[in-house]
Coordinates of C-alpha atoms and ligand atoms in Angstrom, one line a residue:
M1 CA 13.0 15.1 -6.1
S2 CA 12.7 13.8 -9.6
I3 CA 10.3 15.0 -12.2
W4 CA 8.8 11.5 -12.3
E5 CA 8.1 11.7 -8.5
R6 CA 6.2 15.0 -9.0
G7 CA 4.4 13.8 -12.1
F8 CA 3.4 10.5 -10.5
A9 CA 1.8 12.3 -7.5
A10 CA 0.0 14.8 -9.9
V11 CA -1.6 12.0 -12.0
Y12 CA -2.0 9.3 -9.3
D13 CA -5.7 10.0 -8.4
R14 CA -6.7 10.5 -12.0
M15 CA -4.9 7.4 -13.2
N16 CA -6.7 5.3 -10.6
A17 CA -10.1 7.0 -10.8
A18 CA -11.9 4.1 -12.6
M19 CA -10.5 1.5 -10.3
E20 CA -11.4 3.6 -7.2
A21 CA -14.9 4.2 -8.3
G22 CA -15.3 0.4 -8.8
V23 CA -14.0 -2.5 -6.8
L24 CA -10.9 -0.8 -5.3
G25 CA -12.8 1.9 -3.4
R26 CA -15.2 -0.8 -2.0
R27 CA -12.3 -2.9 -0.9
R28 CA -10.5 0.0 0.8
A29 CA -13.7 0.7 2.7
A30 CA -14.0 -3.0 3.8
L31 CA -10.3 -3.1 4.7
V32 CA -10.1 -0.1 7.0
G33 CA -13.6 1.0 7.9
D34 CA -13.9 -1.0 11.1
L35 CA -10.3 -0.6 12.3
E36 CA -10.1 0.7 15.9
G37 CA -7.3 2.0 18.1
Q38 CA -4.0 3.3 16.8
V39 CA -3.5 2.6 13.1
L40 CA -0.4 3.1 11.0
E41 CA -0.4 3.4 7.3
I42 CA 2.8 3.0 5.3
G43 CA 3.2 4.8 2.0
S44 CA -0.2 6.6 2.3
G45 CA 0.3 8.4 -1.1
T46 CA -2.5 10.8 -1.8
G47 CA -4.6 9.3 1.1
A48 CA -7.0 7.2 -0.9
N49 CA -7.8 5.1 2.2
L50 CA -8.5 8.1 4.5
P51 CA -12.2 8.8 3.5
H52 CA -13.0 5.2 4.6
Y53 CA -11.8 5.2 8.2
R54 CA -14.7 5.4 10.6
N55 CA -13.6 4.0 14.0
A56 CA -9.9 4.5 14.4
A57 CA -8.7 6.5 17.4
R58 CA -5.9 7.9 15.2
V59 CA -4.4 7.1 11.8
T60 CA -0.7 7.8 11.5
C61 CA 0.2 8.1 7.8
T62 CA 3.8 7.8 6.7
E63 CA 4.8 8.9 3.3
P64 CA 8.4 9.7 2.1
S65 CA 7.4 11.6 -1.1
A66 CA 6.9 15.3 -0.6
P67 CA 4.5 15.8 -3.6
M68 CA 2.4 12.9 -2.3
R69 CA 2.3 14.4 1.2
G70 CA 1.1 17.7 -0.2
R71 CA -2.0 15.9 -1.5
L72 CA -2.4 13.7 1.6
L73 CA -2.8 16.9 3.7
H74 CA -6.1 17.7 1.9
R75 CA -7.6 14.2 2.5
A76 CA -6.4 14.3 6.1
A77 CA -8.2 17.6 6.7
A78 CA -11.5 16.0 5.5
A79 CA -11.1 12.6 7.3
A80 CA -13.6 11.5 10.0
V81 CA -10.8 10.5 12.3
P82 CA -7.7 12.2 13.6
V83 CA -4.8 11.9 11.2
D84 CA -1.0 12.5 11.7
I85 CA 1.3 12.7 8.7
R86 CA 5.0 11.8 9.0
D87 CA 7.8 11.9 6.5
A88 CA 9.2 8.4 6.7
G89 CA 10.1 5.3 4.6
A90 CA 8.7 2.0 5.7
E91 CA 12.2 0.5 6.1
S92 CA 12.9 2.7 9.2
L93 CA 9.7 3.7 11.0
P94 CA 10.1 6.5 13.6
F95 CA 7.9 4.8 16.3
D96 CA 8.5 2.8 19.4
D97 CA 8.1 -0.9 19.5
A98 CA 4.5 -2.2 19.9
T99 CA 2.9 1.2 19.2
F100 CA 0.0 0.2 16.8
D101 CA -3.0 -2.0 16.8
A102 CA -3.0 -2.3 13.1
V103 CA -0.8 -1.5 10.1
V104 CA -2.3 -0.8 6.7
S105 CA -0.4 -1.3 3.4
T106 CA -2.2 -0.6 0.2
L107 CA -0.2 -0.8 -3.1
V108 CA 3.1 -0.1 -1.2
L109 CA 4.9 -3.5 -0.7
C110 CA 5.4 -3.3 -4.5
T111 CA 7.3 -0.1 -4.2
V112 CA 9.4 -0.1 -1.0
D113 CA 13.1 -0.3 -1.5
D114 CA 13.6 -3.2 0.9
I115 CA 10.6 -5.4 1.5
A116 CA 12.3 -7.6 4.2
A117 CA 13.3 -4.5 6.2
T118 CA 9.8 -3.1 5.8
L119 CA 8.1 -6.2 7.1
A120 CA 10.5 -6.4 10.0
E121 CA 9.6 -2.8 10.9
I122 CA 5.9 -3.6 10.7
R123 CA 6.4 -6.5 13.0
R124 CA 8.3 -4.3 15.4
V125 CA 5.7 -1.5 15.7
L126 CA 2.7 -3.8 15.9
R127 CA 1.3 -4.5 19.4
P128 CA 0.9 -8.2 20.4
G129 CA -2.3 -9.3 18.7
G130 CA -1.9 -6.6 16.1
R131 CA -2.6 -7.2 12.4
L132 CA -1.3 -6.1 9.0
L133 CA -4.1 -5.4 6.5
F134 CA -3.1 -5.2 2.9
I135 CA -4.2 -4.7 -0.7
E136 CA -1.3 -5.3 -3.0
H137 CA -0.8 -6.1 -6.6
G138 CA 1.5 -8.3 -8.8
G139 CA 2.9 -11.6 -7.9
D140 CA 4.1 -14.9 -9.1
A141 CA 2.0 -14.8 -12.2
A142 CA 2.3 -17.9 -14.3
G143 CA 2.1 -18.1 -18.1
K144 CA 2.1 -15.1 -20.5
R145 CA 1.3 -12.5 -17.8
G146 CA 4.3 -13.4 -15.7
V147 CA 6.6 -13.3 -18.8
W148 CA 5.4 -9.8 -19.6
Q149 CA 5.6 -8.7 -16.0
R150 CA 9.2 -9.7 -15.8
R151 CA 10.1 -8.1 -19.2
L152 CA 8.4 -4.8 -18.4
D153 CA 9.4 -4.5 -14.8
P154 CA 12.7 -2.6 -15.3
V155 CA 10.9 0.1 -17.4
W156 CA 7.7 0.1 -15.3
T157 CA 9.8 0.6 -12.1
K158 CA 11.3 3.8 -13.5
V159 CA 8.0 5.3 -14.8
A160 CA 5.9 4.3 -11.8
C161 CA 8.4 5.6 -9.1
G162 CA 9.8 2.3 -7.9
C163 CA 6.7 0.1 -8.3
H164 CA 7.5 -3.5 -9.2
L165 CA 5.2 -5.8 -11.2
T166 CA 6.7 -8.9 -9.9
R167 CA 6.4 -8.9 -6.1
D168 CA 4.2 -11.5 -4.6
A169 CA 3.0 -10.1 -1.3
R170 CA 1.8 -13.4 0.1
S171 CA 5.2 -15.2 -0.3
N172 CA 7.1 -12.2 1.0
L173 CA 4.9 -12.1 4.1
E174 CA 5.3 -15.8 4.7
Q175 CA 9.1 -15.6 4.2
A176 CA 9.1 -12.8 6.8
G177 CA 7.4 -15.0 9.3
F178 CA 3.8 -13.6 9.0
T179 CA 0.8 -15.9 9.0
V180 CA -1.6 -14.9 6.2
S181 CA -5.0 -15.6 7.8
Q182 CA -7.1 -14.1 5.0
Y183 CA -6.2 -13.8 1.3
E184 CA -8.3 -13.1 -1.7
E185 CA -7.2 -12.3 -5.2
F186 CA -9.2 -10.0 -7.4
S187 CA -9.0 -8.2 -10.8
P188 CA -10.3 -4.6 -11.0
K189 CA -12.0 -3.9 -14.3
R190 CA -10.2 -1.6 -16.7
T191 CA -6.8 -2.3 -15.1
P192 CA -3.7 -3.0 -17.2
P193 CA -3.2 -6.8 -17.2
V194 CA 0.4 -6.5 -16.2
L195 CA -0.7 -5.1 -12.8
L196 CA -2.8 -8.2 -12.0
P197 CA -3.6 -10.0 -9.8
F198 CA -4.5 -7.7 -6.9
A199 CA -4.8 -9.3 -3.5
Q200 CA -6.5 -8.3 -0.3
G201 CA -5.7 -9.9 3.0
V202 CA -4.8 -9.9 6.7
A203 CA -1.5 -11.1 8.2
T204 CA -0.2 -11.5 11.7
P205 CA 3.4 -11.7 12.8
Ligands
SAM1 C1 1.3 3.1 -5.6 S1 1.5 4.3 -4.3 C2 0.2 3.8 -3.1 C3 -0.3 4.9 -2.4 C4 -1.5 4.6 -1.4 N1 -1.1 3.7 -0.4 C5 -2.7 4.0 -2.1 O1 -3.2 2.9 -1.7 O2 -3.1 4.6 -3.1 C6 3.0 3.8 -3.5 C7 3.4 4.8 -2.4 O3 4.5 4.3 -1.7 C8 5.3 5.4 -1.4 N2 6.7 4.8 -1.1 C9 7.7 4.8 -2.0 N3 8.8 4.3 -1.4 C10 8.4 4.0 -0.1 C11 9.1 3.5 1.1 N4 10.4 3.1 1.0 N5 8.4 3.4 2.2 C12 7.1 3.8 2.3 N6 6.4 4.3 1.2 C13 7.1 4.4 0.1 C14 5.2 6.2 -2.6 O4 5.7 7.6 -2.4 C15 3.8 6.2 -2.9 O5 3.1 7.2 -2.2

């Protein structure tokens, strides 16, 4: 485990506090609050979505970083729904086909090692009629922002534990054969411009 990985987990909640108190917290609640049945989260991090689940029968959180999982345990204990935590990367999910009614990815597709393998796994573990719900950031930004995102990406990726500034969730989903049925871009206040835009949406395989 690298010192960056431990440090990133230690500062993650403090770093995001202003965004969470504002628009991001509200969007997390809207994204997951009404989900029912078996829900899978990939890359749950410190568990920022967990306080917002109200109706899920069970939330299975996968998270490959041990320092993140340590923090996730605390939020899991306080959640209103049953929570399981598994040590797994999203490229190889330890679940049978068609296990979940919904998969949730918030700020994770920017970070996974292999986005095509991740989306193939999400497709595999979703039940027929299941949905992927997401909040992601970055993308095919035009103009000055895109130039800076591409320039800063190699450094940012090292500092932010694999996070890329340049991944466009929507086009990756469409390339992987998902239909993006809802999609809305937004810009949380007090967020570094290189992270923008954020996008919230729903996709089905
Ligand atoms: C920016 S954090 C987002 C955490 C959380 N989902 C949230 O909304 O706050 C990205 C998370 O993805 C995890 N991650 C990194 N590589 C991953 C992979 N290959 N598969 C799944 N998760 C991964 C990181 O450990 C980290 O917890």
